[in-house]
Short mmCIF file of C-alpha atoms and ligand atoms in Angstrom, two decimals:
data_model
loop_
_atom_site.label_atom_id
_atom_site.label_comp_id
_atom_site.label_asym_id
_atom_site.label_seq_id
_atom_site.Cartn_x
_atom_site.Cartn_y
_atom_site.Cartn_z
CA UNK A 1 73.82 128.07 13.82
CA UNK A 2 71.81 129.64 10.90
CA UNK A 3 68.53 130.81 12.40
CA UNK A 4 65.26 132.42 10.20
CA UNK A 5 61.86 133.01 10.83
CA UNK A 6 58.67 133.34 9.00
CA UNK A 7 57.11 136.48 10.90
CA UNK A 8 53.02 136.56 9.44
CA UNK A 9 50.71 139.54 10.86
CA UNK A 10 47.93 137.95 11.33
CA UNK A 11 45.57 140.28 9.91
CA UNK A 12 44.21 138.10 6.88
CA UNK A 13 45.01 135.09 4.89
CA UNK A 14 47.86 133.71 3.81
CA UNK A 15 48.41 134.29 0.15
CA UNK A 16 51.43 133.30 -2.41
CA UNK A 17 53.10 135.77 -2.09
CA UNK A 18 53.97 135.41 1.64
CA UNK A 19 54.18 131.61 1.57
CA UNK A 20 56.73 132.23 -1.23
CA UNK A 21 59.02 134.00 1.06
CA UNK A 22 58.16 131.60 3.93
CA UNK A 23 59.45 129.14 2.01
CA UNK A 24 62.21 130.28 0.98
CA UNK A 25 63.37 131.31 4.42
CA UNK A 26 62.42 127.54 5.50
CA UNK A 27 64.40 126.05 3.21
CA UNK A 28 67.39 128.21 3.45
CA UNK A 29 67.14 127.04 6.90
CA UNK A 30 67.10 123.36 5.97
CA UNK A 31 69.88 123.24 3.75
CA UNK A 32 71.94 125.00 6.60
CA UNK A 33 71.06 122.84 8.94
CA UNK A 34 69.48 125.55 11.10
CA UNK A 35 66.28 126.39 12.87
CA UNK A 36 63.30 128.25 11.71
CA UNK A 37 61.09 130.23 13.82
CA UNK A 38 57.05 131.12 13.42
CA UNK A 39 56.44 134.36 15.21
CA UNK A 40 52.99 135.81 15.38
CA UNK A 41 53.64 139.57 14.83
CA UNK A 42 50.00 140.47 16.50
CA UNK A 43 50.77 143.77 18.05
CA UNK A 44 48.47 145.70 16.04
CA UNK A 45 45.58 145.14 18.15
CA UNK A 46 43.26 146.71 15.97
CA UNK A 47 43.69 144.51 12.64
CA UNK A 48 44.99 140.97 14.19
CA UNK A 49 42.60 138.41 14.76
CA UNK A 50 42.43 135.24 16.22
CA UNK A 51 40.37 133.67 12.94
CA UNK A 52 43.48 134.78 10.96
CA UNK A 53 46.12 132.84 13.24
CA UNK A 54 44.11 129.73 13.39
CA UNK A 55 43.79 129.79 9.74
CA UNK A 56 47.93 130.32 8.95
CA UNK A 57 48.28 127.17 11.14
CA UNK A 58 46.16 125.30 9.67
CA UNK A 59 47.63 126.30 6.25
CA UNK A 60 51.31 125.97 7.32
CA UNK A 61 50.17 122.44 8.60
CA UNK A 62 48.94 121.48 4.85
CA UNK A 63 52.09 122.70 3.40
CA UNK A 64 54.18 120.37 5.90
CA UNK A 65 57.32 122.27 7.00
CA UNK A 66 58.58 121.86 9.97
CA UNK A 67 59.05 124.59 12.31
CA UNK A 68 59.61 125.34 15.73
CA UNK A 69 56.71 125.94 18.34
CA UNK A 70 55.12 129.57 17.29
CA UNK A 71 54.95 132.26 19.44
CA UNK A 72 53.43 135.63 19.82
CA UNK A 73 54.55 139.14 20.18
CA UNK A 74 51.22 139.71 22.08
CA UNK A 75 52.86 137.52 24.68
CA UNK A 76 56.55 139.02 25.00
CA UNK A 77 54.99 142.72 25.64
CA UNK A 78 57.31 143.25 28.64
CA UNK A 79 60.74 142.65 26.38
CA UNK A 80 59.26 145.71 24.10
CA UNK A 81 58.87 148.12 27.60
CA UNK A 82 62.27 147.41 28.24
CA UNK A 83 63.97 148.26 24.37
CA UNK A 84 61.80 151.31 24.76
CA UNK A 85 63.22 152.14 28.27
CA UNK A 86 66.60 151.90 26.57
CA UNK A 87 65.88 154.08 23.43
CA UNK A 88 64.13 156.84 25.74
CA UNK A 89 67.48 156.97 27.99
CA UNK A 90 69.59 157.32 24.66
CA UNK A 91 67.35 160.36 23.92
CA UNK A 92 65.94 158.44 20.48
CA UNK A 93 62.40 158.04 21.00
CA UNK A 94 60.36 160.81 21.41
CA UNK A 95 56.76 162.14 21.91
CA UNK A 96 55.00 163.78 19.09
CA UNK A 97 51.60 164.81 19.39
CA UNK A 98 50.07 165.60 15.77
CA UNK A 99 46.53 163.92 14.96
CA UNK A 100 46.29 161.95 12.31
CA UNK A 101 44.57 164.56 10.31
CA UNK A 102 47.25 167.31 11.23
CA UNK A 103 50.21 164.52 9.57
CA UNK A 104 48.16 164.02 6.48
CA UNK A 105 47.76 167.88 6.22
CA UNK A 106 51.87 168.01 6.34
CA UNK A 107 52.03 165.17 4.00
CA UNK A 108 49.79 166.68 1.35
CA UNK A 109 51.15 170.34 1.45
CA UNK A 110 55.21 168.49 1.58
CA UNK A 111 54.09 166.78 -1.41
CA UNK A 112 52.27 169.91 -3.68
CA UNK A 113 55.35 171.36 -3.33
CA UNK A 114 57.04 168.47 -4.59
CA UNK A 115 58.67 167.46 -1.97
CA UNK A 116 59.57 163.92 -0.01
CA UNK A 117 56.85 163.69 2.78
CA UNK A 118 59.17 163.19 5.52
CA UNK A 119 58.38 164.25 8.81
CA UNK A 120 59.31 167.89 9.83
CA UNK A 121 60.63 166.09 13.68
CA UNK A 122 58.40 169.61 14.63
CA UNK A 123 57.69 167.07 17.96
CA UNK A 124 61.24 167.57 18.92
CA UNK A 125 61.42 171.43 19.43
CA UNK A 126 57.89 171.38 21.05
CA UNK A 127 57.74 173.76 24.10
CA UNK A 128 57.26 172.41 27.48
CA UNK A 129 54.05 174.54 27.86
CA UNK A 130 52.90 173.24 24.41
CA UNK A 131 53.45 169.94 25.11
CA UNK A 132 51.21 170.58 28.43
CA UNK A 133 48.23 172.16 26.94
CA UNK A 134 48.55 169.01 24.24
CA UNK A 135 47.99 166.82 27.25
CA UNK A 136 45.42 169.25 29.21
CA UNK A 137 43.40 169.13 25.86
CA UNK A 138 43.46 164.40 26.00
CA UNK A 139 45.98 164.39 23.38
CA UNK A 140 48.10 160.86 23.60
CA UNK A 141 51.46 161.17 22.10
CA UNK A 142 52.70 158.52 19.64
CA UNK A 143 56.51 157.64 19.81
CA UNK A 144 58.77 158.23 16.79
CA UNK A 145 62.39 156.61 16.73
CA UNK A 146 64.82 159.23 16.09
CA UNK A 147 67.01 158.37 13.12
CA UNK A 148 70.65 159.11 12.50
CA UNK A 149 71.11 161.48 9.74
CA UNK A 150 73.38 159.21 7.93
CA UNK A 151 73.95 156.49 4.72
CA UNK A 152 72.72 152.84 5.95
CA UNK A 153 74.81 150.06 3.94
CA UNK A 154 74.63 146.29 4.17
CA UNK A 155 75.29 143.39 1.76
CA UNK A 156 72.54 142.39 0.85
CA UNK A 157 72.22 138.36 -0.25
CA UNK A 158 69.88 138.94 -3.54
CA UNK A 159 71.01 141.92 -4.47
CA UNK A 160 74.17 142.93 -3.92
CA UNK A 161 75.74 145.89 -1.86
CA UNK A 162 72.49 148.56 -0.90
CA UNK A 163 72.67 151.88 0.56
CA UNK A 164 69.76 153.76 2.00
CA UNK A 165 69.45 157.42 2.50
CA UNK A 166 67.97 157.71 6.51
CA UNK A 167 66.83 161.13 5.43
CA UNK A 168 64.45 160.61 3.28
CA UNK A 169 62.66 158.64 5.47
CA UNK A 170 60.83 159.98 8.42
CA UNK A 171 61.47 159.27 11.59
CA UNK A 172 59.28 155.89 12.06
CA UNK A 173 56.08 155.62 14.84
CA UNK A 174 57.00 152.48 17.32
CA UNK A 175 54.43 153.30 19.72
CA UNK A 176 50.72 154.26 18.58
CA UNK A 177 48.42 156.52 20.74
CA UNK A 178 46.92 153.98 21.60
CA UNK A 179 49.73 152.49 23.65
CA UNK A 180 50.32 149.48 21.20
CA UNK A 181 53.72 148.38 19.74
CA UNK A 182 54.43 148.83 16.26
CA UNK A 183 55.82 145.74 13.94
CA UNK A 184 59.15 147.84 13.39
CA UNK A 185 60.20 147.85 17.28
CA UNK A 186 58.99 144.06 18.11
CA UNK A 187 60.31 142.46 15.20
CA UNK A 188 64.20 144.35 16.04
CA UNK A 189 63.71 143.00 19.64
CA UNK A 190 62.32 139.41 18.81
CA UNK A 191 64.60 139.41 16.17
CA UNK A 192 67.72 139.75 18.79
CA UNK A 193 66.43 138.21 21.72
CA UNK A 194 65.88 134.90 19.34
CA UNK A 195 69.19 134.82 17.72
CA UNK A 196 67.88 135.44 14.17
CA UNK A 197 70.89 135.38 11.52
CA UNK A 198 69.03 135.78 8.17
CA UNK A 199 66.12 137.71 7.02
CA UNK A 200 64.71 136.95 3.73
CA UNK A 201 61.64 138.93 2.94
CA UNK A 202 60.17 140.65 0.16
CA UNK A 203 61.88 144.16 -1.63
CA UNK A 204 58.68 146.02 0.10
CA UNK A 205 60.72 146.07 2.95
CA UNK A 206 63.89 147.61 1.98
CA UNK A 207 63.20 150.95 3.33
CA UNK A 208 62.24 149.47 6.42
CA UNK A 209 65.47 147.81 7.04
CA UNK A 210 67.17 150.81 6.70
CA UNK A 211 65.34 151.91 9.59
CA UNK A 212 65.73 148.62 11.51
CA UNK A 213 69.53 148.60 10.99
CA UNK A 214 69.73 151.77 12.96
CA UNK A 215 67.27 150.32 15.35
CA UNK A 216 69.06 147.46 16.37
CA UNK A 217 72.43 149.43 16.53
CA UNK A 218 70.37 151.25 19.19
CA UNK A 219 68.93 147.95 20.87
CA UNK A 220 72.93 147.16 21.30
CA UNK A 221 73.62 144.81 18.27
CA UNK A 222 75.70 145.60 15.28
CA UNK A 223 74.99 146.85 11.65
CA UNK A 224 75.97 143.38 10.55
CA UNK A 225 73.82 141.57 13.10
CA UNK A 226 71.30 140.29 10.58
CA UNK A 227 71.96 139.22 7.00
CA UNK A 228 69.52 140.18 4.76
CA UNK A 229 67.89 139.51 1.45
CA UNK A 230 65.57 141.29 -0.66
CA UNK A 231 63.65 139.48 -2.72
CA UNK A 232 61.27 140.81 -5.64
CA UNK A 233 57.43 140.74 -5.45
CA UNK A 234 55.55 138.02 -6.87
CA UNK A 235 53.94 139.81 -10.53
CA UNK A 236 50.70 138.31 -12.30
CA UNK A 237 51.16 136.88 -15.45
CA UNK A 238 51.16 140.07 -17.82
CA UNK A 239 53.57 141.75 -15.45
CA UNK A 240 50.67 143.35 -13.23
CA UNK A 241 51.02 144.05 -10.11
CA UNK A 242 49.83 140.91 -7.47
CA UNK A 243 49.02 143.02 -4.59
CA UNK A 244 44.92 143.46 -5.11
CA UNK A 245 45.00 139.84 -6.69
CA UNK A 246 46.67 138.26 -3.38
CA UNK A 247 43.28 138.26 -1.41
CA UNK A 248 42.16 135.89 -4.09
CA UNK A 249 44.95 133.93 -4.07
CA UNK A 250 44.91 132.87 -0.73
CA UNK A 251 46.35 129.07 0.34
CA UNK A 252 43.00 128.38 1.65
CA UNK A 253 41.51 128.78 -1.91
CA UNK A 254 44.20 127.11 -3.84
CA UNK A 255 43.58 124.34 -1.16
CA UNK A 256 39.82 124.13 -1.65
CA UNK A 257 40.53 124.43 -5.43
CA UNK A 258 42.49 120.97 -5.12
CA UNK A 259 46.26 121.95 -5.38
CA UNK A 260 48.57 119.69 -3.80
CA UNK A 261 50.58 121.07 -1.35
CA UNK A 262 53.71 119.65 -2.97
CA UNK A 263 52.76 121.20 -6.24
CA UNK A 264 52.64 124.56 -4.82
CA UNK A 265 55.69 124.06 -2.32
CA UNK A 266 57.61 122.95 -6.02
CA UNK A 267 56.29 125.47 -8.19
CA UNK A 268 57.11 129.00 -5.07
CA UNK A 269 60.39 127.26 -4.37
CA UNK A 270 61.09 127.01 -7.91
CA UNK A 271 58.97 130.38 -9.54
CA UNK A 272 62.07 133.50 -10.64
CA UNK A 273 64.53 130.86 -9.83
CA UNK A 274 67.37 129.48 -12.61
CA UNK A 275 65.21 125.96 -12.17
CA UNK A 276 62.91 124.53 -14.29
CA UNK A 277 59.50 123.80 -12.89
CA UNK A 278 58.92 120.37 -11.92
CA UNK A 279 56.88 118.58 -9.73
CA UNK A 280 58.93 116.95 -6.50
CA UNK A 281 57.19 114.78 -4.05
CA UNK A 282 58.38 116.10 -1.01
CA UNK A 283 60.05 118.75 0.59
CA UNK A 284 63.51 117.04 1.01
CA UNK A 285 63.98 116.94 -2.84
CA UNK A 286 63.22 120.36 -3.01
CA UNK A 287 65.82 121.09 0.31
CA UNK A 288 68.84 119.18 -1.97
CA UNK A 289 68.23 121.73 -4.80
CA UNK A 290 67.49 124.71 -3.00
CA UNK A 291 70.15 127.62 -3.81
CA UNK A 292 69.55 130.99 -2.90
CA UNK A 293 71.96 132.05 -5.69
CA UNK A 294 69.53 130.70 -8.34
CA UNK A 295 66.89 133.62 -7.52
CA UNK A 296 67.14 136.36 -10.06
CA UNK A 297 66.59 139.46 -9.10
CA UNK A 298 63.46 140.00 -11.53
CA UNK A 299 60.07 139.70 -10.92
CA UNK A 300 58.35 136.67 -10.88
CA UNK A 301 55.25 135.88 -13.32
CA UNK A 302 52.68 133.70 -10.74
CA UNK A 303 50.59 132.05 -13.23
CA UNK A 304 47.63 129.55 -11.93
CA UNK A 305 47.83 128.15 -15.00
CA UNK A 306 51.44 126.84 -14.61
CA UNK A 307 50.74 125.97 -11.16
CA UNK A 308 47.25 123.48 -12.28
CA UNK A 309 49.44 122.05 -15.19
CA UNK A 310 52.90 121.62 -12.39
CA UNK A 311 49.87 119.78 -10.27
CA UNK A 312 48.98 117.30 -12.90
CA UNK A 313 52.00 116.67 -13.58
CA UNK A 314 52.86 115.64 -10.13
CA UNK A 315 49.96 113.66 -10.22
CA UNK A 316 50.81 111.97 -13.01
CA UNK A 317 53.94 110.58 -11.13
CA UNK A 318 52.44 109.49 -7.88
CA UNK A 319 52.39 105.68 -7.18
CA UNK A 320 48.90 104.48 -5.91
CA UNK A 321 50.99 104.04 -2.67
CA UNK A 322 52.06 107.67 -2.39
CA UNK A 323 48.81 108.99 -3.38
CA UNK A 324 46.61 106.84 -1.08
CA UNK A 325 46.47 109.19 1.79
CA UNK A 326 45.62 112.11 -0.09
CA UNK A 327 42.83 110.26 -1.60
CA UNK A 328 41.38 109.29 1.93
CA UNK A 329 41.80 113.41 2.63
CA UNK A 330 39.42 113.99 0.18
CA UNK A 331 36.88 111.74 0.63
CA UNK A 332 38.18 109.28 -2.72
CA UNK A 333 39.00 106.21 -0.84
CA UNK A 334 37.18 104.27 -3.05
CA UNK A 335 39.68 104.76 -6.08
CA UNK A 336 41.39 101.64 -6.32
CA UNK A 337 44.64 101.16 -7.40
CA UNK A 338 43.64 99.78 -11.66
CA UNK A 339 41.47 102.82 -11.47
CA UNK A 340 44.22 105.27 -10.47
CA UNK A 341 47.12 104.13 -13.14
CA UNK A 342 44.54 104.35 -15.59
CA UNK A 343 43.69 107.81 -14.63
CA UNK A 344 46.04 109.52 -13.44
CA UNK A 345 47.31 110.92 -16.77
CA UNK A 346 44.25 112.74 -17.19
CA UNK A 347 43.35 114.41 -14.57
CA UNK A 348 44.78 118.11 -13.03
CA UNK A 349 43.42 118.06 -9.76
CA UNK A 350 42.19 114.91 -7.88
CA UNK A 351 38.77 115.98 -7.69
CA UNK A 352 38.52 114.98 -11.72
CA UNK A 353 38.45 111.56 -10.60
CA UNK A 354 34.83 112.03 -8.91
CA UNK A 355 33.63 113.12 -12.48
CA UNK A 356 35.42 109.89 -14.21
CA UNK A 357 34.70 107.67 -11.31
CA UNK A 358 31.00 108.24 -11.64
CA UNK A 359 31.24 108.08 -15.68
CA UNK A 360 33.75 104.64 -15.85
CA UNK A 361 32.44 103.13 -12.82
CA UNK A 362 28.95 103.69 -11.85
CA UNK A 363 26.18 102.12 -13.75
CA UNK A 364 24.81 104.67 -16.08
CA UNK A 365 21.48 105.16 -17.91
CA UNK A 366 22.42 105.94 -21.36
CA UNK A 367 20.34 108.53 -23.68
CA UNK A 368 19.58 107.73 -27.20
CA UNK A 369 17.20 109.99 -28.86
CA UNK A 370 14.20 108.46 -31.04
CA UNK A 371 16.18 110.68 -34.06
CA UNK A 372 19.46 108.93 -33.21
CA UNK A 373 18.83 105.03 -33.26
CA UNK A 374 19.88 103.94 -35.85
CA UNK A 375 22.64 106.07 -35.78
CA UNK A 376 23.98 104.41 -32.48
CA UNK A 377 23.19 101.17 -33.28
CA UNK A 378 25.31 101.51 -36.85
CA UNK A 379 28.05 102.79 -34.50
CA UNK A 380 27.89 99.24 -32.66
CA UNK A 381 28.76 97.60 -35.68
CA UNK A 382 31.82 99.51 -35.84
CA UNK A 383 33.21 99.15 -32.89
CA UNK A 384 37.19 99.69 -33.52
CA UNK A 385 39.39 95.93 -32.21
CA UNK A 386 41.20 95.97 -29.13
CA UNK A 387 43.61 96.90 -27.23
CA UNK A 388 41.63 100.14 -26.79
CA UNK A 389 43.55 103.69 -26.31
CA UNK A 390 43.39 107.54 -26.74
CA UNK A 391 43.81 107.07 -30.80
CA UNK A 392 40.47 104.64 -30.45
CA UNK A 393 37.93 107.36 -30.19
CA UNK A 394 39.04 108.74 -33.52
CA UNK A 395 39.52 105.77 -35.15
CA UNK A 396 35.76 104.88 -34.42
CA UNK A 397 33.92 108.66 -35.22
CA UNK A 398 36.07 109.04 -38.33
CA UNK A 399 34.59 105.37 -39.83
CA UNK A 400 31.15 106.66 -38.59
CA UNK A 401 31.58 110.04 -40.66
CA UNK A 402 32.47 107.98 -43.38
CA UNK A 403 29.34 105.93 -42.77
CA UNK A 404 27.20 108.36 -42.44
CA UNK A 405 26.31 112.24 -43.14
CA UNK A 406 26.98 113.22 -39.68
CA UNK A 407 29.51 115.45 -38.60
CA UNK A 408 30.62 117.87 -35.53
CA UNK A 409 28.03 118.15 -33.29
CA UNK A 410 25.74 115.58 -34.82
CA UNK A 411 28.73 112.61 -34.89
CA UNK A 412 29.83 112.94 -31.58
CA UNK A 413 27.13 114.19 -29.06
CA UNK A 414 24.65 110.92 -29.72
CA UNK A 415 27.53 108.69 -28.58
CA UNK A 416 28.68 110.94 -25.41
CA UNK A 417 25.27 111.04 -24.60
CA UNK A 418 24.84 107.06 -24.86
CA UNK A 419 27.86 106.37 -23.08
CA UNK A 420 27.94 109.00 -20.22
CA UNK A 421 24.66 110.16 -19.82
CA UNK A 422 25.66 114.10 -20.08
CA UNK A 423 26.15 116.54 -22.64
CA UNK A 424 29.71 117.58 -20.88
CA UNK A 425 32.32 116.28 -19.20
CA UNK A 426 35.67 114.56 -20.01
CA UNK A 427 37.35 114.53 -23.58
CA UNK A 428 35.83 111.14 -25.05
CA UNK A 429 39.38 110.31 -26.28
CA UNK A 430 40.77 109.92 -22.79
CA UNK A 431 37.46 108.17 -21.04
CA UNK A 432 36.51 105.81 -23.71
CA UNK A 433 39.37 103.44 -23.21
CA UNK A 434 38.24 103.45 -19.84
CA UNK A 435 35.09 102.39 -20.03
CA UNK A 436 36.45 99.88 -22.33
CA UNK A 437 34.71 97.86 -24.95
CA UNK A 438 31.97 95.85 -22.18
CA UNK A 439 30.31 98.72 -21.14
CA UNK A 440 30.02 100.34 -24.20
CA UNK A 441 28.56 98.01 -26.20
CA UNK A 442 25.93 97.76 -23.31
CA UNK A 443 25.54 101.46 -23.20
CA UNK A 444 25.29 101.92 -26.74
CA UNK A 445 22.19 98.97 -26.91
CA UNK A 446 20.45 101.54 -23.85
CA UNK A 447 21.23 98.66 -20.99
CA UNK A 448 22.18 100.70 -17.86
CA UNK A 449 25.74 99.89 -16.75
N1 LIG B 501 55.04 140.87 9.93
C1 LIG B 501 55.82 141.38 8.85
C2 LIG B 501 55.04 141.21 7.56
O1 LIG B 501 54.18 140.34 7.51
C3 LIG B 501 57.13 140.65 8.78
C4 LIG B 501 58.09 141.23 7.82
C5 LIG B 501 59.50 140.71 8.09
O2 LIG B 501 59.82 139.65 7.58
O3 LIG B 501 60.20 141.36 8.84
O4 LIG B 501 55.23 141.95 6.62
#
């Protein structure tokens, strides 16, 4: 049985570029029929928060996958005391007690001379008596993991066969001063203890499964416990890098902003993939073409732009029945069905409908200048013959120019002004057809309606 997990710190939102992964894990899952975990990895006392947790529920709620119960490292502290038991018997974790100051002196002066800054393991040939005044003087030792000196290899499912130097990485912290667990230890042991098969994360953490290969040799399981994959980072759309962009791209904001959970569930599932984008309706037509083959092993462009557009288009192709409940969500259900097949080609998000809603449905007081008159009243006479459509609009304001001096500003604001009571809103091609004929010729003789 094929088992993943999606493992968030909850230490802020949840952003694109983690749901991306997420995803991918969950449906890899899915189309192997297996089971996929949500572990909290809320060790880090310091940064977690509750706020954050509630929040990555709620937002893993919107986006609909299933998943099973989530649990919480905070809760399983007593299966990390006994892996570190075991690693202190083997003689690989040991006490070191540098300040943080003292490491970033080590670091600096390692890297002046243009070297790696990889820890100088000066904890291990600490003197007993050393190691006693350290403690006389309230110095708490962290824990470093001692690594093999050796070449860590695995297959790795995006990218190939990967090898990984252990020395040029230093010896990794699992236990802070402060007494806390670090992500690296809890996620080997949670990883074992709940029968994980595949990891799928992001190429940020290839260095760290170098270590965690070693570690779970260590913790008793084999190099080839795990399968992983690397996957690349998410990029913005002129090939920056997302990272200082993510806090803005939360799920929470994209949410509020009105994207469809199915739109962005289609458009991360199918982003630096060999699919086009398109818009499916729900997660089991994106399970049936899910291949983790079909990643390439560039970087992805997010664009929001391609992401509004992918949710208009799934608009577009949503029944009234399918989108019925969404409207009730968001306080629209008073669109009826006419209203929603004749909108639902031009609109992006569904909040566009409030702005048509109130324009097509609502009575509204129309605004004709003194200056303009006559010029809306000549524009009554020339009212272009039904069926009305998106050509209508320039059917109508290219007789008018004919008919008159006007042009630009002066042809067309007098008549969005009569008919919608604003100087902004909707292109008049696409809402004059809705309004329809009735309603404009009251409009345009200044009856409200
Ligand atoms: N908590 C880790 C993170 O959010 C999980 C990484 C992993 O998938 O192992 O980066």
């Amino acid at each position: 049985m094929v088992v993943l997990r999606f493992a968030p710190s909850p230490t802020g939102y949840l952003h694109v570029g983690n749901v991306r992964t997420a995803l991918i894990n969950f449906l890899f899952a899915q189309t192997n029929q297996g089971r996929f975990l949500l572990r909290f990895d809320d060790t880090d006392t310091e940064r977690s928060q509750n706020k954050f947790k509630e929040a990555i529920l709620e937002d893993l709620d919107w986006l609909g996958w299933s998943f099973d119960p989530p649990f919480y490292q905070s809760e399983r502290l007593a299966l990390y005391d006994k892996a570190v038991e075991t690693l202190k018997k083997c003689g690989r974790l040991y006490p070191c007690y540098e300040t943080p100051e003292e490491l970033d002196f080590k670091r600096k002066r390692l890297l002046a001379a243009g070297r790696p800054p990889v820890y100088d393991r000066s904890a291990l040939s600490l003197r007993p008596d050393k190691k006693a005044a350290y403690e006389a003087e309230g110095r708490i030792p962290h824990w470093r993991f001692r690594l093999e000196d050796r070449t860590v290899s695995w297959e790795d499912l995006a990218r190939g066969p990967l090898s990984y130097e252990s020395t040029a990485l230093s010896d990794p912290i699992l236990i802070r001063a402060n007494g806390s667990y670090v992500y690296t230890l809890c996620s080997v042991v949670d990883d074992l203890d709940t029968g994980i098969t595949h990891i799928i994360r992001g190429n940020d953490h290839i260095s760290n499964t170098a270590v965690q290969i070693q570690l779970t040799q260590a913790l008793g399981g084999a190099e080839t416990t795990f399968q992983f994959a690397h996957l690349p980072l998410l990029m913005g759309s002129k090939g920056e890098s997302l990272s200082k962009r993510l806090g803005s791209l939360s799920i929470q904001d994209l949410r509020r902003d009105g994207i469809e959970a199915m739109a962005l569930n289609s458009y991360l599932s199918q982003l630096g993939s060999s699919q086009d984008l398109s818009p499916q309706k729900n997660l089991k037509a994106l399970i049936d073409s899910f291949s983790l083959k079909a990643f390439s092993a560039n970087s992805p462009k997010f664009s929001l732009e391609d992401l509004e557009r992918l949710n208009g288009r799934l608009l577009k192709a949503l029944s009234f029945k399918e989108v019925h409940h969404a409207l009730g969500q968001k306080g629209l259900s008073h669109i009826d069905e006419a209203f929603w097949l004749a909108t639902r080609e031009n609109i992006s998000i569904l909040k566009d409908l409030e702005t048509l809603w109130s324009i097509v449905r609502e009575p509204v007081k129309p605004i004709i200048e003194e200056g303009d008159k006559n010029y809306i009243a000549l524009a009554l006479t020339h009212l272009p013959s039904s069926p009305w459509d998106e050509t209508t609009w320039k059917t109508w304001t290219d007789k008018l120019k004919q008919e008159t001096e006007r042009k630009g500003k002066a042809l067309f604001m007098p008549l969005r002004r009569a008919l919608t009571a604003q100087n902004h809103g909707p292109e008049m091609k696409k809402i004059l057809p809705l309004i329809g004929k009735k309603r404009t010729r009251e409009r345009l003789a200044g009856n409200s309606a």
